[in-house]
PDB file of C-alpha atoms in Angstrom:
ATOM      1  CA  MET A 105     102.804 111.312  72.116  1.00 66.00           C
ATOM      2  CA  ASN A 106     105.809 111.424  74.405  1.00 76.00           C
ATOM      3  CA  ALA A 107     105.321 113.941  77.241  1.00 75.00           C
ATOM      4  CA  ALA A 108     108.717 115.567  76.676  1.00 77.00           C
ATOM      5  CA  VAL A 109     108.016 116.067  72.970  1.00 85.00           C
ATOM      6  CA  SER A 110     104.548 117.494  73.605  1.00 85.00           C
ATOM      7  CA  ASN A 111     105.967 119.834  76.289  1.00 83.00           C
ATOM      8  CA  LEU A 112     108.593 121.043  73.832  1.00 87.00           C
ATOM      9  CA  MET A 113     106.010 121.620  71.108  1.00 91.00           C
ATOM     10  CA  ILE A 114     103.675 123.470  73.477  1.00 89.00           C
ATOM     11  CA  SER A 115     106.544 125.586  74.818  1.00 87.00           C
ATOM     12  CA  MET A 116     107.725 126.502  71.325  1.00 91.00           C
ATOM     13  CA  GLY A 117     104.195 127.351  70.210  1.00 92.00           C
ATOM     14  CA  ALA A 118     103.502 129.417  73.326  1.00 89.00           C
ATOM     15  CA  MET A 119     106.799 131.270  72.912  1.00 88.00           C
ATOM     16  CA  GLN A 120     105.848 132.162  69.341  1.00 91.00           C
ATOM     17  CA  VAL A 121     102.491 133.481  70.539  1.00 90.00           C
ATOM     18  CA  ALA A 122     104.120 135.343  73.448  1.00 86.00           C
ATOM     19  CA  ARG A 123     106.649 136.920  71.105  1.00 87.00           C
ATOM     20  CA  ARG A 124     103.840 138.432  69.042  1.00 91.00           C
ATOM     21  CA  LEU A 125     102.019 139.892  72.060  1.00 89.00           C
ATOM     22  CA  PRO A 126     102.417 143.623  72.683  1.00 92.00           C
ATOM     23  CA  THR A 127     104.245 143.241  75.998  1.00 87.00           C
ATOM     24  CA  ASP A 128     104.801 146.984  76.259  1.00 90.00           C
ATOM     25  CA  ASP A 129     101.049 147.386  76.846  1.00 92.00           C
ATOM     26  CA  PRO A 130     100.358 147.303  80.627  1.00 93.00           C
ATOM     27  CA  GLN A 131      96.913 145.804  80.009  1.00 95.00           C
ATOM     28  CA  VAL A 132      98.417 142.783  78.209  1.00 93.00           C
ATOM     29  CA  VAL A 133     100.992 142.318  80.973  1.00 93.00           C
ATOM     30  CA  MET A 134      98.221 142.434  83.575  1.00 95.00           C
ATOM     31  CA  TYR A 135      96.264 139.740  81.678  1.00 95.00           C
ATOM     32  CA  LEU A 136      99.381 137.572  81.444  1.00 94.00           C
ATOM     33  CA  ARG A 137     100.006 137.967  85.176  1.00 94.00           C
ATOM     34  CA  ALA A 138      96.381 137.144  85.960  1.00 96.00           C
ATOM     35  CA  GLY A 139      96.528 134.100  83.700  1.00 95.00           C
ATOM     36  CA  TYR A 140      99.736 132.915  85.366  1.00 96.00           C
ATOM     37  CA  VAL A 141      98.379 133.374  88.886  1.00 96.00           C
ATOM     38  CA  GLY A 142      95.126 131.672  87.867  1.00 97.00           C
ATOM     39  CA  ALA A 143      96.999 128.691  86.407  1.00 96.00           C
ATOM     40  CA  GLN A 144      99.096 128.330  89.559  1.00 97.00           C
ATOM     41  CA  LEU A 145      96.033 128.552  91.806  1.00 97.00           C
ATOM     42  CA  LEU A 146      94.265 125.967  89.658  1.00 97.00           C
ATOM     43  CA  SER A 147      97.322 123.707  89.898  1.00 97.00           C
ATOM     44  CA  LEU A 148      97.328 124.035  93.687  1.00 97.00           C
ATOM     45  CA  ALA A 149      93.589 123.286  93.726  1.00 97.00           C
ATOM     46  CA  VAL A 150      94.169 120.125  91.675  1.00 97.00           C
ATOM     47  CA  TYR A 151      96.857 118.932  94.100  1.00 97.00           C
ATOM     48  CA  TYR A 152      94.599 119.758  97.046  1.00 97.00           C
ATOM     49  CA  TYR A 153      91.792 117.735  95.441  1.00 97.00           C
ATOM     50  CA  VAL A 154      94.205 114.834  94.855  1.00 97.00           C
ATOM     51  CA  THR A 155      95.215 115.001  98.534  1.00 97.00           C
ATOM     52  CA  ILE A 156      91.565 114.840  99.581  1.00 97.00           C
ATOM     53  CA  GLN A 157      90.992 111.836  97.297  1.00 97.00           C
ATOM     54  CA  ILE A 158      94.046 110.039  98.710  1.00 97.00           C
ATOM     55  CA  ARG A 159      92.843 110.577 102.272  1.00 97.00           C
ATOM     56  CA  LYS A 160      89.328 109.498 101.342  1.00 97.00           C
ATOM     57  CA  LYS A 161      90.547 106.237  99.773  1.00 95.00           C
ATOM     58  CA  ASN A 162      92.840 105.598 102.785  1.00 93.00           C
ATOM     59  CA  ASP A 163      94.676 102.735 101.046  1.00 93.00           C
ATOM     60  CA  LEU A 164      96.743 101.118 103.808  1.00 94.00           C
ATOM     61  CA  LYS A 165      98.337  98.457 101.605  1.00 94.00           C
ATOM     62  CA  VAL A 166     102.015  98.156 102.566  1.00 94.00           C
ATOM     63  CA  ILE A 167     104.644  98.657  99.894  1.00 92.00           C
ATOM     64  CA  LYS A 168     108.373  98.033 100.237  1.00 90.00           C
ATOM     65  CA  TYR A 169     111.073  99.317  97.977  1.00 88.00           C
ATOM     66  CA  VAL A 170     114.740 100.147  98.025  1.00 86.00           C
ATOM     67  CA  SER A 171     115.362 103.844  97.580  1.00 82.00           C
ATOM     68  CA  PRO A 172     118.472 104.431  95.438  1.00 77.00           C
ATOM     69  CA  LYS A 173     121.481 106.149  96.935  1.00 72.00           C
ATOM     70  CA  SER A 174     122.218 109.710  96.003  1.00 70.00           C
ATOM     71  CA  PRO A 175     124.724 110.092  93.160  1.00 69.00           C
ATOM     72  CA  MET A 176     126.070 113.154  95.002  1.00 72.00           C
ATOM     73  CA  ASN A 177     127.080 111.028  98.008  1.00 73.00           C
ATOM     74  CA  PRO A 178     129.112 107.982  96.945  1.00 69.00           C
ATOM     75  CA  ASP A 179     129.376 106.714 100.555  1.00 72.00           C
ATOM     76  CA  ALA A 180     125.598 106.476 100.998  1.00 71.00           C
ATOM     77  CA  LYS A 181     123.930 103.099 100.770  1.00 75.00           C
ATOM     78  CA  ASP A 182     120.566 102.059  99.414  1.00 74.00           C
ATOM     79  CA  GLU A 183     117.775 102.446 101.941  1.00 82.00           C
ATOM     80  CA  LEU A 184     114.822 100.118 102.463  1.00 85.00           C
ATOM     81  CA  VAL A 185     111.556 102.039 102.658  1.00 87.00           C
ATOM     82  CA  THR A 186     108.407 100.479 104.090  1.00 90.00           C
ATOM     83  CA  THR A 187     105.289 102.625 103.756  1.00 93.00           C
ATOM     84  CA  THR A 188     101.623 102.485 102.844  1.00 95.00           C
ATOM     85  CA  VAL A 189     100.129 103.479  99.504  1.00 95.00           C
ATOM     86  CA  ARG A 190      98.358 106.375 101.248  1.00 96.00           C
ATOM     87  CA  ASP A 191     101.557 107.742 102.780  1.00 96.00           C
ATOM     88  CA  TYR A 192     103.508 107.229  99.553  1.00 95.00           C
ATOM     89  CA  ASP A 193     100.890 109.072  97.501  1.00 96.00           C
ATOM     90  CA  LEU A 194     100.697 111.913 100.031  1.00 97.00           C
ATOM     91  CA  ALA A 195     104.495 112.231 100.000  1.00 95.00           C
ATOM     92  CA  GLU A 196     104.568 112.294  96.184  1.00 95.00           C
ATOM     93  CA  THR A 197     101.824 114.942  96.092  1.00 97.00           C
ATOM     94  CA  SER A 198     103.676 117.011  98.691  1.00 96.00           C
ATOM     95  CA  LYS A 199     106.872 116.719  96.637  1.00 95.00           C
ATOM     96  CA  ALA A 200     104.998 117.877  93.536  1.00 95.00           C
ATOM     97  CA  MET A 201     103.555 120.864  95.416  1.00 96.00           C
ATOM     98  CA  ARG A 202     107.047 121.860  96.597  1.00 96.00           C
ATOM     99  CA  GLY A 203     108.145 121.715  92.960  1.00 95.00           C
ATOM    100  CA  LEU A 204     105.238 123.971  92.065  1.00 96.00           C
ATOM    101  CA  PHE A 205     106.307 126.514  94.702  1.00 96.00           C
ATOM    102  CA  THR A 206     109.888 126.361  93.435  1.00 96.00           C
ATOM    103  CA  GLY A 207     108.640 127.135  89.931  1.00 94.00           C
ATOM    104  CA  ILE A 208     106.607 130.064  91.256  1.00 95.00           C
ATOM    105  CA  ALA A 209     109.668 131.461  93.056  1.00 96.00           C
ATOM    106  CA  PHE A 210     111.809 131.098  89.929  1.00 95.00           C
ATOM    107  CA  MET A 211     109.118 132.732  87.800  1.00 94.00           C
ATOM    108  CA  ALA A 212     108.827 135.595  90.297  1.00 94.00           C
ATOM    109  CA  PHE A 213     112.577 136.141  89.959  1.00 95.00           C
ATOM    110  CA  LEU A 214     112.429 136.035  86.154  1.00 92.00           C
ATOM    111  CA  HIS A 215     109.433 138.319  85.864  1.00 91.00           C
ATOM    112  CA  LEU A 216     109.679 140.742  88.763  1.00 91.00           C
ATOM    113  CA  TYR A 217     113.449 141.097  89.034  1.00 91.00           C
ATOM    114  CA  MET A 218     114.674 140.381  85.493  1.00 91.00           C
ATOM    115  CA  GLY A 219     111.611 141.799  83.727  1.00 89.00           C
ATOM    116  CA  TYR A 220     110.901 138.846  81.412  1.00 90.00           C
ATOM    117  CA  ILE A 221     107.266 138.669  80.332  1.00 89.00           C
ATOM    118  CA  PRO A 222     106.910 135.831  77.740  1.00 89.00           C
ATOM    119  CA  PRO A 223     107.626 132.999  80.233  1.00 90.00           C
ATOM    120  CA  LEU A 224     104.399 133.919  82.058  1.00 91.00           C
ATOM    121  CA  LEU A 225     102.356 132.532  79.163  1.00 91.00           C
ATOM    122  CA  VAL A 226     104.549 129.458  78.685  1.00 91.00           C
ATOM    123  CA  GLN A 227     104.576 128.549  82.379  1.00 92.00           C
ATOM    124  CA  SER A 228     100.830 129.055  82.671  1.00 93.00           C
ATOM    125  CA  ILE A 229     100.262 126.369  80.069  1.00 93.00           C
ATOM    126  CA  THR A 230     103.052 123.895  80.839  1.00 92.00           C
ATOM    127  CA  THR A 231     102.520 123.894  84.613  1.00 93.00           C
ATOM    128  CA  LEU A 232      98.836 123.104  84.288  1.00 94.00           C
ATOM    129  CA  LYS A 233      99.595 120.412  81.706  1.00 93.00           C
ATOM    130  CA  ALA A 234     102.212 118.825  83.968  1.00 93.00           C
ATOM    131  CA  VAL A 235      99.849 118.799  86.943  1.00 95.00           C
ATOM    132  CA  LEU A 236      97.029 117.172  84.991  1.00 94.00           C
ATOM    133  CA  GLU A 237      99.418 114.570  83.512  1.00 93.00           C
ATOM    134  CA  SER A 238     101.135 113.724  86.816  1.00 94.00           C
ATOM    135  CA  ASN A 239     101.019 110.151  88.110  1.00 94.00           C
ATOM    136  CA  GLU A 240      98.902 111.159  91.099  1.00 96.00           C
ATOM    137  CA  ALA A 241      96.378 112.939  88.879  1.00 96.00           C
ATOM    138  CA  LYS A 242      96.222 109.927  86.555  1.00 95.00           C
ATOM    139  CA  LEU A 243      95.440 107.687  89.517  1.00 96.00           C
ATOM    140  CA  HIS A 244      93.158 109.863  91.622  1.00 95.00           C
ATOM    141  CA  ILE A 245      91.452 112.148  89.082  1.00 96.00           C
ATOM    142  CA  TRP A 246      91.412 110.228  85.827  1.00 95.00           C
ATOM    143  CA  GLY A 247      90.830 106.875  87.573  1.00 94.00           C
ATOM    144  CA  LYS A 248      93.575 104.865  85.888  1.00 94.00           C
ATOM    145  CA  LYS A 249      94.705 101.576  87.401  1.00 94.00           C
ATOM    146  CA  PRO A 250      98.074 101.468  89.239  1.00 92.00           C
ATOM    147  CA  GLU A 251      99.710  99.208  86.660  1.00 91.00           C
ATOM    148  CA  GLY A 252     102.789  99.550  84.474  1.00 87.00           C
ATOM    149  CA  ASP A 253     104.221 103.069  84.732  1.00 87.00           C
ATOM    150  CA  LEU A 254     101.648 103.917  87.401  1.00 90.00           C
ATOM    151  CA  ALA A 255     102.665 101.054  89.696  1.00 89.00           C
ATOM    152  CA  ARG A 256     103.997 102.274  93.010  1.00 90.00           C
ATOM    153  CA  PRO A 257     106.731 103.232  93.618  1.00 89.00           C
ATOM    154  CA  PHE A 258     106.778 105.375  90.506  1.00 87.00           C
ATOM    155  CA  LYS A 259     109.762 105.047  88.230  1.00 81.00           C
ATOM    156  CA  SER A 260     111.538 108.345  87.804  1.00 73.00           C
ATOM    157  CA  ALA A 261     113.193 109.500  84.636  1.00 66.00           C
ATOM    158  CA  PRO A 262     116.970 109.600  85.074  1.00 61.00           C
ATOM    159  CA  GLY A 263     118.358 113.033  85.783  1.00 60.00           C
ATOM    160  CA  LEU A 264     121.548 114.497  84.408  1.00 56.00           C
ATOM    161  CA  MET A 265     123.736 113.034  87.172  1.00 57.00           C
ATOM    162  CA  GLU A 266     122.210 109.571  86.775  1.00 58.00           C
ATOM    163  CA  GLN A 267     122.824 109.680  83.033  1.00 56.00           C
ATOM    164  CA  LEU A 268     126.431 110.782  83.491  1.00 61.00           C
ATOM    165  CA  THR A 269     127.316 108.389  86.318  1.00 59.00           C
ATOM    166  CA  GLY A 270     125.141 105.479  85.228  1.00 57.00           C
ATOM    167  CA  ALA A 271     123.576 105.305  88.679  1.00 56.00           C
ATOM    168  CA  GLY A 272     119.995 104.068  88.859  1.00 57.00           C
ATOM    169  CA  GLY A 273     117.499 106.729  89.785  1.00 63.00           C
ATOM    170  CA  SER A 274     114.426 104.532  90.172  1.00 73.00           C
ATOM    171  CA  PRO A 275     113.442 102.598  93.274  1.00 78.00           C
ATOM    172  CA  GLN A 276     114.012  98.849  93.210  1.00 73.00           C
ATOM    173  CA  THR A 277     111.085  96.598  94.086  1.00 74.00           C
ATOM    174  CA  ASP A 278     112.505  93.151  93.378  1.00 71.00           C
ATOM    175  CA  ALA A 279     112.698  90.684  96.282  1.00 72.00           C
ATOM    176  CA  ALA A 280     116.476  90.278  96.070  1.00 74.00           C
ATOM    177  CA  SER A 281     117.107  94.023  96.472  1.00 72.00           C
ATOM    178  CA  ILE A 282     114.671  94.274  99.379  1.00 77.00           C
ATOM    179  CA  LYS A 283     116.231  91.274 101.118  1.00 77.00           C
ATOM    180  CA  ALA A 284     119.743  92.667 100.634  1.00 76.00           C
ATOM    181  CA  ALA A 285     118.678  96.050 102.077  1.00 74.00           C
ATOM    182  CA  GLU A 286     117.023  94.340 105.057  1.00 75.00           C
ATOM    183  CA  LYS A 287     120.209  92.351 105.656  1.00 77.00           C
ATOM    184  CA  ALA A 288     122.310  95.530 105.453  1.00 75.00           C
ATOM    185  CA  GLY A 289     120.041  97.173 108.024  1.00 70.00           C
ATOM    186  CA  GLY A 290     118.813 100.029 105.849  1.00 52.00           C
ATOM    187  CA  LYS A 291     115.256 100.030 107.224  1.00 51.00           C
ATOM    188  CA  SER A 292     113.038 103.091 107.213  1.00 54.00           C
ATOM    189  CA  ASP A 293     109.357 103.767 107.935  1.00 54.00           C
TER     190      ASP A 293
END
């Protein structure tokens, strides 16, 4: 099943369950908070384990790709990135952990400041699902081969700006793009 569809179905189901919970009971709220904190700690533990596995494998195979320019800056040019699989995977895991912390901050705002309780249950489930279905987890926990969608650099789904402007959001790995970026002088390590 498509990940977006399954996330939507899980979110809708969890919202229905959360709506039926007696959220005026402090005991229920405490259990929801504990479940949310536990899910976030488990997610951090999974990313930490993935980081340990990446460092243990120490894959120093060099990969080159052309990082797409930002749609927010039309004057920017594509940049050639030369890195190792290890460094790429560590950077992707670090990026995912920053996203996790952003979600925690947003949830703290929603729950502590705005007083919303049902998102605690939804975020507990969807965050853990997203972590376990991430590309890094598929490679380093579930042992899948880096082929197809899991080939590095990972292809990213187009965001709203990429869809509106038609700009490509995924890195380019073809030889012509790499050669053109090298010629333009957009090298990075």
